[in-house]
Amino acid sequence: MDSLAFLGWCCVQMLLLLITICRFSDCYDPLDPNGNITITFDVLSYVPNGYVARVTIQNYYQYRHVENPGWRFGWTWAKNEVILLMSGAFAIEKGNCSAFNQNTTGYKPLNLTLMAPGLGYTCGPLMETNPTHYSAIGGRRDEQVSRTWKSRCTYSSYLAYTTPICCVSLSTFYNPTITTCPSCSCGCKEANGNAISCVREGAVPSNSLGTDIVQCTNHMCPLRIHWHIKNNYQNHWRVKLTVSNYNYGRNFSDWNVLVQHPGFGLPASVYSFNSTTLSTIGVPEDVALFWGKEFYNTELLQADEHQLGSLTTEILLQKDPTSFTLRNGWGFPRRTYVNGENCQMPPPDEFPMLPNGSPRQKPFHGQFPHLLSVLYFIYGTLFGF
Ligand SMILES: *[C@@H]1O[C@H](CO)[C@@H](O)[C@H](O)[C@H]1NC(C)=O
Ligand SMILES: *[C@@H]1O[C@H](CO)[C@@H](O)[C@H](O)[C@H]1NC(C)=O
Ligand SMILES: *[C@@H]1O[C@H](CO)[C@@H](O)[C@H](O)[C@H]1NC(C)=O
Ligand SMILES: *[C@@H]1O[C@H](CO)[C@@H](O)[C@H](O)[C@H]1NC(C)=O
Ligand SMILES: *[C@@H]1O[C@H](CO)[C@@H](O)[C@H](O)[C@H]1NC(C)=O
Ligand SMILES: CC(=O)N[C@H]1CO[C@H](CO)[C@@H](O)[C@@H]1O
C-alpha cells in the first residue's frame, strides 16, 4: 500500500514536470535519450595576446541531421576578445572591435548559439574537461592539447516549430475506410486570421521556390506518412509506407523516417529504402529507421501542380506468433518521425477496424497507445538520466 502510494506520487511529480517544463516529447526524446550535439574547444596553444583553439562540432543524434544551408555557430566574448585568424569556417559578422584590449587572454566564450540551420538547439555553458589527446609522429607519441572546454547542445522541437510538420494517415486491406491525418494537424487554413497560406491542388504556385507554401489539405502539413497494411500471409505481413511532400518550395535531401512498431522486433525486408533498427533502452517497441538509397531516392522532391513529392517502399514483416495480431490497431505504428520531428497520429479510436471487429469505441484499448506513450516517458525520465 505504501509503495503504491509512493508510485502514485512519483508519477504525479513526473507528469507535473512534463506539463510545466515541456510539451510531451519536446525536451526529451525517449527514442534517442543520449542524442546531443557536442561542441569542443581545444586550446592548442597560447600566444602572447590570446590562444589558438580548434573547434569541433559533433552530431550524436541518431536521426537529426543538419539540412541545407547548414549550421551556424556563435558565441559572445567574455572580455572583448577578437578573432585574428580563422580557417575551416567563415566568421560572418564583424562586431565592435574598438574595445579590444591586447592583455585579454584565455577566457572561454560565453552564451553559445547553434542554428542547424533553424532554431531548436540550446547549448549549455562551456565546461572544463580533460584535455583531448591525440597521437603524433605516426602514432608513436601521445600528445594533449593545453585545455579543453565542452558544451552540450540539445534539440527541442518546441523551440523550432510551433506546430508539428508532419502527420500520419492509415489504411488496410481489410477495411475500405482510410483514416486521414487529424484535421489541422499542422495548423488550420483559416484560424483566427492566422491563416497559413496554401495552394489549391492543381493550381500553379507562384514564387514558391525556397518558401514553405503547402498544398491546401485538411491537415495542412508539409509532410505526410501513409501506412497501408497491404497483405496478410501465413508467416508474413506486408506494409506499404509512403512519404509525401506537400511543400511547393522545398526538397528534403537526406530525409529519414523513423517508425516505432512491435513488428520490427524480427528482421524485416525493406525494398526501396535503406534501413536499420535502433537500439532503444526502456522503450518496449522496436524502432526502425529508414532513409533513401544512394543515387535512387535520397531526395524527397517538392510538390508541383501535377503531383506531390513522394517516396514509397514495401516492407515485409515476419509474424511473431506470440504477439502478432491485427486486432486493436496492433498493425499500426506507435510513433512516427520524419527528420526527427514527431508526426501527428490519428487518435486510436479512428484506426481502421477489423470487419468482424470490436465496436469503434472501446475505452481501454482505444486509449492504449496513448497510455503507452505516457509510460515510456516516465520510464525514460526515471532511467534515462
Ligand atoms: C553526447 O552524446 C554522446 C553519444 O551518445 C555521449 O557519449 C556523450 O556523453 C553525450 N554528451 C553529454 C554531455 O551528454
Ligand atoms: C564600440 O565600443 C566602444 C567601447 O566599448 C563604444 O564606446 C562605442 O560606442 C561602440 N560603438 C558602437 C557603434 O557600438
Ligand atoms: C549571456 O547569458 C547570461 C545568462 O546565461 C546573460 O546574463 C548575459 O546577459 C548573456 N550575455 C550576452 C552578451 O548575451
Ligand atoms: C528541387 O529539386 C528539383 C529537381 O532537382 C529542382 O528542379 C528544384 O528547383 C528544387 N527545388 C528547390 C527549392 O531547390
Ligand atoms: C545504405 O546505408 C549505408 C549506411 O549509410 C550505406 O553504406 C549504403 O551504401 C546504403 N545503401 C544504399 C543502397 O544506398
Ligand atoms: C595595459 C592594460 O590594459 N593592462 C590591463 C590588462 O587587463 C588586466 C586585467 O583585466 C589589467 O589588470 C591590466 O591593467
Short mmCIF file of C-alpha atoms and ligand atoms in Angstrom, two decimals:
data_model
loop_
_atom_site.label_atom_id
_atom_site.label_comp_id
_atom_site.label_asym_id
_atom_site.label_seq_id
_atom_site.Cartn_x
_atom_site.Cartn_y
_atom_site.Cartn_z
CA MET A 1 0.00 0.00 0.00
CA ASP A 2 2.79 2.35 0.94
CA SER A 3 4.77 1.59 -2.19
CA LEU A 4 1.67 2.10 -4.33
CA ALA A 5 1.12 5.48 -2.79
CA PHE A 6 4.72 6.34 -3.47
CA LEU A 7 4.44 5.28 -7.08
CA GLY A 8 1.38 7.45 -7.46
CA TRP A 9 3.16 10.44 -6.01
CA CYS A 10 6.19 9.81 -8.14
CA CYS A 11 4.15 9.70 -11.34
CA VAL A 12 2.35 12.89 -10.49
CA GLN A 13 5.67 14.59 -9.97
CA MET A 14 6.84 13.40 -13.34
CA LEU A 15 3.68 14.44 -15.08
CA LEU A 16 3.75 17.84 -13.48
CA LEU A 17 7.29 18.24 -14.62
CA LEU A 18 6.20 17.23 -18.08
CA ILE A 19 3.35 19.69 -18.19
CA THR A 20 5.14 22.64 -16.72
CA ILE A 21 8.51 22.34 -18.40
CA CYS A 22 7.82 20.96 -21.84
CA ARG A 23 5.22 19.73 -24.22
CA PHE A 24 5.32 15.93 -24.48
CA SER A 25 8.49 14.64 -26.15
CA ASP A 26 9.88 18.12 -26.79
CA CYS A 27 12.66 18.36 -24.27
CA TYR A 28 13.44 14.69 -24.09
CA ASP A 29 13.24 12.12 -26.83
CA PRO A 30 12.90 8.62 -25.31
CA LEU A 31 13.89 7.09 -28.65
CA ASP A 32 17.24 8.93 -28.64
CA PRO A 33 17.88 9.70 -24.98
CA ASN A 34 21.61 10.38 -25.36
CA GLY A 35 21.31 12.45 -28.51
CA ASN A 36 23.23 15.71 -28.45
CA ILE A 37 25.49 17.94 -30.47
CA THR A 38 28.78 18.30 -28.63
CA ILE A 39 30.93 21.39 -29.16
CA THR A 40 34.56 21.09 -28.18
CA PHE A 41 37.04 23.95 -27.87
CA ASP A 42 40.57 22.53 -27.76
CA VAL A 43 43.07 25.24 -26.83
CA LEU A 44 46.07 24.10 -28.84
CA SER A 45 48.49 26.78 -27.70
CA TYR A 46 48.71 30.15 -26.00
CA VAL A 47 50.12 33.14 -27.79
CA PRO A 48 51.11 36.45 -26.12
CA ASN A 49 47.67 38.01 -26.53
CA GLY A 50 45.35 35.02 -26.66
CA TYR A 51 45.10 31.43 -27.73
CA VAL A 52 44.72 29.21 -30.75
CA ALA A 53 41.72 26.91 -30.48
CA ARG A 54 40.29 24.13 -32.59
CA VAL A 55 36.50 23.98 -32.50
CA THR A 56 34.83 20.63 -33.24
CA ILE A 57 31.10 20.13 -33.67
CA GLN A 58 29.94 16.51 -33.38
CA ASN A 59 26.38 15.39 -34.03
CA TYR A 60 25.45 12.45 -31.76
CA TYR A 61 21.78 12.45 -32.72
CA GLN A 62 20.78 9.21 -34.39
CA TYR A 63 18.26 10.74 -36.81
CA ARG A 64 18.56 14.51 -36.68
CA HIS A 65 20.77 15.86 -39.39
CA VAL A 66 21.71 19.39 -40.37
CA GLU A 67 19.94 20.35 -43.58
CA ASN A 68 20.91 22.91 -46.19
CA PRO A 69 22.04 25.68 -45.92
CA GLY A 70 23.94 24.17 -42.99
CA TRP A 71 24.86 25.15 -39.46
CA ARG A 72 25.80 28.46 -37.91
CA PHE A 73 27.58 28.70 -34.62
CA GLY A 74 28.24 31.75 -32.47
CA TRP A 75 29.15 32.99 -29.00
CA THR A 76 29.75 36.15 -27.03
CA TRP A 77 33.18 37.08 -25.72
CA ALA A 78 33.95 37.40 -22.04
CA LYS A 79 36.42 40.30 -22.35
CA ASN A 80 36.03 41.98 -25.75
CA GLU A 81 38.33 39.49 -27.48
CA VAL A 82 38.58 39.36 -31.26
CA ILE A 83 39.22 36.60 -33.78
CA LEU A 84 42.51 37.33 -35.53
CA LEU A 85 42.55 34.37 -37.87
CA MET A 86 40.15 31.60 -38.78
CA SER A 87 40.26 28.62 -41.10
CA GLY A 88 37.77 25.87 -41.86
CA ALA A 89 34.78 28.19 -41.41
CA PHE A 90 33.83 31.78 -42.14
CA ALA A 91 33.26 34.39 -39.49
CA ILE A 92 30.18 36.03 -40.98
CA GLU A 93 29.72 39.07 -38.78
CA LYS A 94 32.21 41.65 -37.59
CA GLY A 95 31.33 43.34 -34.32
CA ASN A 96 32.63 46.38 -32.47
CA CYS A 97 36.35 45.78 -32.07
CA SER A 98 37.21 49.19 -30.59
CA ALA A 99 37.26 47.85 -27.03
CA PHE A 100 39.78 45.14 -27.92
CA ASN A 101 42.46 45.03 -25.22
CA GLN A 102 45.83 43.40 -26.04
CA ASN A 103 46.19 41.89 -22.34
CA THR A 104 43.00 39.79 -22.54
CA THR A 105 43.97 36.09 -22.53
CA GLY A 106 42.41 32.72 -22.05
CA TYR A 107 38.76 33.41 -21.27
CA LYS A 108 36.26 30.93 -22.55
CA PRO A 109 33.47 32.03 -24.90
CA LEU A 110 30.02 32.51 -23.38
CA ASN A 111 26.43 32.03 -24.49
CA LEU A 112 26.95 29.62 -27.37
CA THR A 113 24.28 29.61 -30.07
CA LEU A 114 23.79 26.91 -32.68
CA MET A 115 21.49 27.20 -35.66
CA ALA A 116 21.21 23.93 -37.56
CA PRO A 117 20.06 25.62 -39.72
CA GLY A 118 17.00 26.97 -37.89
CA LEU A 119 16.09 27.39 -34.25
CA GLY A 120 15.73 24.48 -31.84
CA TYR A 121 19.12 23.97 -30.20
CA THR A 122 20.07 25.16 -26.73
CA CYS A 123 23.72 24.94 -25.72
CA GLY A 124 24.95 24.65 -22.17
CA PRO A 125 27.95 26.65 -20.93
CA LEU A 126 31.44 25.51 -21.92
CA MET A 127 32.78 23.28 -19.16
CA GLU A 128 36.37 22.44 -18.42
CA THR A 129 37.05 18.76 -19.22
CA ASN A 130 40.10 16.52 -19.53
CA PRO A 131 42.32 17.78 -22.34
CA THR A 132 41.88 15.99 -25.67
CA HIS A 133 44.64 13.55 -26.51
CA TYR A 134 45.92 12.92 -30.00
CA SER A 135 48.74 10.90 -31.44
CA ALA A 136 51.72 12.43 -33.16
CA ILE A 137 54.72 11.08 -35.07
CA GLY A 138 52.69 8.41 -36.79
CA GLY A 139 51.12 7.17 -33.56
CA ARG A 140 54.41 6.84 -31.63
CA ARG A 141 53.88 9.86 -29.37
CA ASP A 142 50.82 10.76 -27.31
CA GLU A 143 50.15 14.48 -27.04
CA GLN A 144 47.44 16.55 -25.42
CA VAL A 145 46.05 19.99 -26.02
CA SER A 146 46.55 22.72 -23.40
CA ARG A 147 42.97 22.86 -22.34
CA THR A 148 39.57 21.51 -23.44
CA TRP A 149 36.13 23.02 -22.96
CA LYS A 150 32.95 21.22 -23.97
CA SER A 151 29.35 22.25 -24.35
CA ARG A 152 26.33 20.03 -24.98
CA CYS A 153 23.59 21.32 -27.26
CA THR A 154 20.18 19.65 -27.24
CA TYR A 155 17.22 19.98 -29.53
CA SER A 156 13.65 20.87 -28.68
CA SER A 157 11.09 20.84 -31.48
CA TYR A 158 9.04 23.22 -29.35
CA LEU A 159 11.70 25.88 -29.91
CA ALA A 160 11.95 25.07 -33.60
CA TYR A 161 8.31 24.78 -34.61
CA THR A 162 5.06 25.96 -33.11
CA THR A 163 3.08 23.13 -34.73
CA PRO A 164 4.02 19.63 -35.98
CA ILE A 165 5.43 19.41 -39.52
CA CYS A 166 4.05 16.00 -40.41
CA CYS A 167 1.12 13.72 -39.83
CA VAL A 168 0.19 10.08 -40.27
CA SER A 169 -2.69 8.53 -42.21
CA LEU A 170 -3.64 4.84 -42.17
CA SER A 171 -5.40 2.27 -44.34
CA THR A 172 -5.71 -1.52 -44.58
CA PHE A 173 -6.76 -4.27 -47.00
CA TYR A 174 -9.46 -5.35 -44.56
CA ASN A 175 -11.36 -2.08 -44.25
CA PRO A 176 -12.20 0.33 -47.10
CA THR A 177 -12.11 3.29 -44.73
CA ILE A 178 -8.99 5.43 -44.92
CA THR A 179 -8.07 7.12 -41.68
CA THR A 180 -6.83 10.55 -42.72
CA CYS A 181 -4.48 12.78 -40.81
CA PRO A 182 -6.30 14.60 -38.00
CA SER A 183 -7.70 17.95 -39.16
CA CYS A 184 -5.41 20.91 -38.55
CA SER A 185 -2.54 18.59 -37.54
CA CYS A 186 -0.07 21.26 -38.61
CA GLY A 187 -2.29 24.34 -38.36
CA CYS A 188 -5.56 25.42 -39.88
CA LYS A 189 -6.37 27.12 -43.12
CA GLU A 190 -8.31 29.93 -41.51
CA ALA A 191 -7.54 30.11 -37.83
CA ASN A 192 -8.50 33.50 -36.41
CA GLY A 193 -6.69 35.42 -39.10
CA ASN A 194 -3.56 33.33 -38.61
CA ALA A 195 -4.28 31.61 -41.89
CA ILE A 196 -1.46 29.51 -43.27
CA SER A 197 -1.09 30.31 -46.94
CA CYS A 198 -1.72 27.28 -49.10
CA VAL A 199 -2.18 26.45 -52.76
CA ARG A 200 -5.20 24.63 -54.16
CA GLU A 201 -4.48 21.17 -55.61
CA GLY A 202 -3.79 21.52 -59.34
CA ALA A 203 -3.13 25.27 -59.17
CA VAL A 204 0.23 26.62 -60.29
CA PRO A 205 2.07 28.05 -57.33
CA SER A 206 3.88 31.30 -58.00
CA ASN A 207 7.21 32.30 -56.43
CA SER A 208 7.23 29.27 -54.17
CA LEU A 209 10.92 28.44 -54.54
CA GLY A 210 12.61 28.28 -51.17
CA THR A 211 9.43 29.20 -49.29
CA ASP A 212 7.17 26.94 -47.28
CA ILE A 213 3.95 27.04 -49.27
CA VAL A 214 1.95 23.86 -48.89
CA GLN A 215 -0.96 22.35 -50.77
CA CYS A 216 -4.32 23.07 -49.12
CA THR A 217 -5.39 19.99 -47.17
CA ASN A 218 -7.41 19.25 -44.06
CA HIS A 219 -4.15 18.69 -42.15
CA MET A 220 -2.01 21.48 -43.70
CA CYS A 221 1.18 19.52 -43.08
CA PRO A 222 4.19 19.84 -45.38
CA LEU A 223 4.87 16.12 -44.91
CA ARG A 224 2.63 13.11 -44.55
CA ILE A 225 3.37 9.44 -43.82
CA HIS A 226 0.86 6.89 -45.05
CA TRP A 227 0.94 3.37 -43.55
CA HIS A 228 -1.06 0.84 -45.54
CA ILE A 229 -1.40 -2.76 -44.33
CA LYS A 230 -1.41 -4.48 -47.70
CA ASN A 231 -1.35 -8.26 -47.26
CA ASN A 232 -1.59 -10.87 -44.58
CA TYR A 233 0.29 -14.07 -45.44
CA GLN A 234 0.77 -17.21 -43.40
CA ASN A 235 4.12 -16.23 -41.93
CA HIS A 236 4.48 -12.63 -43.02
CA TRP A 237 2.53 -9.44 -43.41
CA ARG A 238 3.22 -6.63 -45.85
CA VAL A 239 3.04 -2.89 -45.38
CA LYS A 240 3.34 -0.07 -47.89
CA LEU A 241 4.95 3.06 -46.48
CA THR A 242 4.60 6.32 -48.41
CA VAL A 243 6.15 9.68 -47.59
CA SER A 244 4.51 12.65 -49.33
CA ASN A 245 5.80 16.20 -49.62
CA TYR A 246 3.03 18.80 -49.86
CA ASN A 247 5.52 21.66 -49.91
CA TYR A 248 5.79 23.53 -53.24
CA GLY A 249 9.08 25.24 -52.43
CA ARG A 250 11.24 22.72 -50.70
CA ASN A 251 13.07 19.48 -51.45
CA PHE A 252 14.15 17.37 -48.49
CA SER A 253 17.55 15.85 -49.15
CA ASP A 254 18.89 13.03 -46.99
CA TRP A 255 15.47 12.59 -45.40
CA ASN A 256 14.84 9.93 -42.79
CA VAL A 257 11.74 8.31 -41.35
CA LEU A 258 11.54 6.54 -38.02
CA VAL A 259 8.78 4.08 -37.13
CA GLN A 260 8.20 2.58 -33.71
CA HIS A 261 6.32 -0.68 -34.07
CA PRO A 262 6.50 -4.08 -32.28
CA GLY A 263 6.75 -5.80 -35.69
CA PHE A 264 10.34 -4.58 -36.13
CA GLY A 265 11.48 -6.95 -33.39
CA LEU A 266 12.16 -9.55 -36.09
CA PRO A 267 14.21 -8.82 -39.22
CA ALA A 268 12.10 -7.19 -41.95
CA SER A 269 12.67 -6.93 -45.71
CA VAL A 270 12.58 -3.33 -46.92
CA TYR A 271 12.55 -2.99 -50.69
CA SER A 272 13.11 0.62 -51.78
CA PHE A 273 14.60 2.33 -48.73
CA ASN A 274 17.78 1.76 -46.78
CA SER A 275 17.01 0.79 -43.20
CA THR A 276 18.28 -0.26 -39.80
CA THR A 277 16.81 -0.91 -36.37
CA LEU A 278 17.84 1.33 -33.49
CA SER A 279 18.70 0.08 -30.07
CA THR A 280 16.50 1.90 -27.62
CA ILE A 281 16.65 1.21 -23.93
CA GLY A 282 13.46 1.41 -21.95
CA VAL A 283 11.15 1.55 -24.96
CA PRO A 284 9.11 -1.64 -25.38
CA GLU A 285 8.53 -1.46 -29.13
CA ASP A 286 11.24 -1.80 -31.67
CA VAL A 287 12.27 1.17 -33.73
CA ALA A 288 13.21 1.10 -37.42
CA LEU A 289 14.93 3.95 -39.22
CA PHE A 290 14.54 4.38 -42.99
CA TRP A 291 16.44 6.61 -45.40
CA GLY A 292 16.99 6.88 -49.14
CA LYS A 293 19.17 4.66 -51.29
CA GLU A 294 22.10 6.38 -52.91
CA PHE A 295 21.59 7.57 -56.49
CA TYR A 296 17.95 6.49 -56.23
CA ASN A 297 15.77 8.23 -53.66
CA THR A 298 17.82 10.24 -51.16
CA GLU A 299 15.88 13.34 -52.20
CA LEU A 300 12.19 13.89 -51.44
CA LEU A 301 11.18 16.31 -54.17
CA GLN A 302 8.88 19.29 -53.81
CA ALA A 303 5.24 19.18 -54.93
CA ASP A 304 4.26 20.76 -58.24
CA GLU A 305 0.94 21.44 -59.96
CA HIS A 306 0.74 17.85 -61.23
CA GLN A 307 1.76 15.78 -58.23
CA LEU A 308 3.07 15.66 -54.69
CA GLY A 309 6.67 14.82 -53.98
CA SER A 310 6.52 11.20 -52.95
CA LEU A 311 8.61 8.19 -51.95
CA THR A 312 7.35 4.72 -51.26
CA THR A 313 8.53 1.30 -50.16
CA GLU A 314 7.01 -2.02 -49.32
CA ILE A 315 8.07 -3.73 -46.11
CA LEU A 316 7.70 -7.46 -45.50
CA LEU A 317 7.46 -8.19 -41.80
CA GLN A 318 7.70 -11.58 -40.14
CA LYS A 319 4.95 -12.73 -37.84
CA ASP A 320 5.95 -13.33 -34.27
CA PRO A 321 3.38 -15.98 -33.26
CA THR A 322 3.49 -14.84 -29.65
CA SER A 323 2.45 -11.28 -30.38
CA PHE A 324 1.14 -10.91 -33.93
CA THR A 325 -2.46 -9.80 -34.30
CA LEU A 326 -4.28 -7.30 -36.48
CA ARG A 327 -6.73 -6.54 -33.69
CA ASN A 328 -6.84 -3.34 -31.68
CA GLY A 329 -4.69 -1.42 -34.13
CA TRP A 330 -1.63 -3.59 -33.45
CA GLY A 331 -0.58 -3.32 -37.11
CA PHE A 332 -0.16 0.48 -36.95
CA PRO A 333 2.88 2.41 -35.80
CA ARG A 334 3.03 3.67 -32.24
CA ARG A 335 5.10 6.68 -33.21
CA THR A 336 6.49 8.05 -36.47
CA TYR A 337 9.10 10.73 -37.04
CA VAL A 338 10.25 12.48 -40.21
CA ASN A 339 13.73 14.04 -40.00
CA GLY A 340 13.50 13.68 -36.24
CA GLU A 341 10.16 15.51 -35.92
CA ASN A 342 7.32 13.65 -34.24
CA CYS A 343 4.35 13.27 -36.62
CA GLN A 344 0.76 13.77 -35.51
CA MET A 345 -1.00 10.36 -35.32
CA PRO A 346 -4.77 9.86 -35.68
CA PRO A 347 -6.49 9.02 -32.38
CA PRO A 348 -6.65 5.23 -31.80
CA ASP A 349 -10.47 5.15 -31.88
CA GLU A 350 -10.29 6.25 -35.53
CA PHE A 351 -7.90 3.48 -36.65
CA PRO A 352 -9.40 1.18 -39.35
CA MET A 353 -11.16 -1.70 -37.58
CA LEU A 354 -11.22 -5.38 -38.50
CA PRO A 355 -14.56 -6.15 -40.26
CA ASN A 356 -15.80 -8.53 -37.56
CA GLY A 357 -14.18 -6.23 -35.13
CA SER A 358 -14.98 -4.72 -31.94
CA PRO A 359 -17.20 -1.65 -31.80
CA ARG A 360 -15.50 1.65 -32.68
CA GLN A 361 -15.40 2.90 -29.15
CA LYS A 362 -13.51 0.59 -26.83
CA PRO A 363 -12.43 2.72 -23.97
CA PHE A 364 -9.45 0.75 -22.72
CA HIS A 365 -7.97 -0.41 -26.00
CA GLY A 366 -8.74 2.90 -27.57
CA GLN A 367 -6.53 4.61 -25.04
CA PHE A 368 -3.81 2.04 -25.18
CA PRO A 369 -1.24 3.71 -27.42
CA HIS A 370 -1.61 6.99 -25.53
CA LEU A 371 -1.17 5.24 -22.25
CA LEU A 372 1.93 3.54 -23.58
CA SER A 373 3.50 6.80 -24.60
CA VAL A 374 2.99 8.30 -21.19
CA LEU A 375 4.55 5.24 -19.63
CA TYR A 376 7.57 5.39 -21.93
CA PHE A 377 8.10 8.95 -20.94
CA ILE A 378 8.05 8.24 -17.26
CA TYR A 379 10.25 5.21 -17.73
CA GLY A 380 12.64 7.16 -19.89
CA THR A 381 12.81 10.01 -17.44
CA LEU A 382 13.47 7.77 -14.47
CA PHE A 383 16.10 5.63 -16.09
CA GLY A 384 17.39 7.72 -18.97
CA PHE A 385 19.05 10.49 -16.98
C1 LIG B 1 26.65 13.23 -26.14
O1 LIG B 1 26.36 12.03 -26.81
C2 LIG B 1 27.41 11.06 -26.75
C3 LIG B 1 26.97 9.88 -27.60
O2 LIG B 1 25.69 9.44 -27.22
C4 LIG B 1 27.66 10.66 -25.32
O3 LIG B 1 28.73 9.76 -25.26
C5 LIG B 1 28.01 11.92 -24.53
O4 LIG B 1 28.14 11.57 -23.16
C6 LIG B 1 26.93 12.96 -24.68
N1 LIG B 1 27.41 14.17 -24.06
C7 LIG B 1 26.83 14.66 -22.99
C8 LIG B 1 27.47 15.87 -22.41
O5 LIG B 1 25.81 14.18 -22.52
C1 LIG B 2 32.12 50.40 -29.71
O1 LIG B 2 32.65 50.16 -28.41
C2 LIG B 2 33.13 51.36 -27.77
C3 LIG B 2 33.81 50.94 -26.47
O2 LIG B 2 33.13 49.93 -25.81
C4 LIG B 2 31.96 52.28 -27.53
O3 LIG B 2 32.41 53.49 -26.92
C5 LIG B 2 31.32 52.60 -28.88
O4 LIG B 2 30.16 53.41 -28.69
C6 LIG B 2 30.94 51.35 -29.61
N1 LIG B 2 30.46 51.68 -30.93
C7 LIG B 2 29.33 51.19 -31.41
C8 LIG B 2 28.99 51.61 -32.81
O5 LIG B 2 28.61 50.42 -30.77
C1 LIG B 3 24.84 35.54 -21.58
O1 LIG B 3 23.94 34.75 -20.82
C2 LIG B 3 23.76 35.21 -19.50
C3 LIG B 3 22.87 34.24 -18.77
O2 LIG B 3 23.00 32.97 -19.26
C4 LIG B 3 23.15 36.59 -19.52
O3 LIG B 3 23.02 37.07 -18.22
C5 LIG B 3 24.03 37.52 -20.32
O4 LIG B 3 23.41 38.77 -20.47
C6 LIG B 3 24.32 36.96 -21.70
N1 LIG B 3 25.26 37.82 -22.35
C7 LIG B 3 25.13 38.24 -23.60
C8 LIG B 3 26.20 39.19 -24.09
O5 LIG B 3 24.22 37.89 -24.30
C1 LIG B 4 14.11 20.57 -56.06
O1 LIG B 4 14.70 19.67 -56.99
C2 LIG B 4 14.24 19.85 -58.30
C3 LIG B 4 14.82 18.74 -59.15
O2 LIG B 4 16.18 18.53 -58.86
C4 LIG B 4 14.64 21.22 -58.80
O3 LIG B 4 14.14 21.43 -60.11
C5 LIG B 4 14.05 22.27 -57.86
O4 LIG B 4 14.48 23.57 -58.23
C6 LIG B 4 14.49 22.00 -56.44
N1 LIG B 4 13.79 22.93 -55.56
C7 LIG B 4 14.42 23.69 -54.67
C8 LIG B 4 13.57 24.55 -53.81
O5 LIG B 4 15.64 23.70 -54.56
C1 LIG B 5 22.67 2.15 -47.04
O1 LIG B 5 23.23 2.90 -45.97
C2 LIG B 5 24.58 2.56 -45.65
C3 LIG B 5 24.98 3.37 -44.45
O2 LIG B 5 24.76 4.73 -44.65
C4 LIG B 5 25.47 2.83 -46.85
O3 LIG B 5 26.79 2.45 -46.57
C5 LIG B 5 24.96 2.04 -48.05
O4 LIG B 5 25.71 2.38 -49.19
C6 LIG B 5 23.48 2.39 -48.31
N1 LIG B 5 22.98 1.58 -49.38
C7 LIG B 5 22.39 2.14 -50.44
C8 LIG B 5 21.92 1.20 -51.48
O5 LIG B 5 22.24 3.33 -50.57
C1 LIG B 6 47.76 47.50 -20.39
C2 LIG B 6 46.48 47.04 -19.79
O1 LIG B 6 45.41 47.49 -20.18
N1 LIG B 6 46.58 46.13 -18.85
C3 LIG B 6 45.44 45.58 -18.15
C4 LIG B 6 45.06 44.22 -18.81
O2 LIG B 6 43.98 43.65 -18.09
C5 LIG B 6 44.26 43.35 -16.76
C6 LIG B 6 43.07 42.66 -16.14
O3 LIG B 6 41.99 42.69 -16.97
C7 LIG B 6 44.61 44.66 -16.01
O4 LIG B 6 44.92 44.38 -14.68
C8 LIG B 6 45.76 45.37 -16.69
O5 LIG B 6 45.98 46.60 -16.10
#
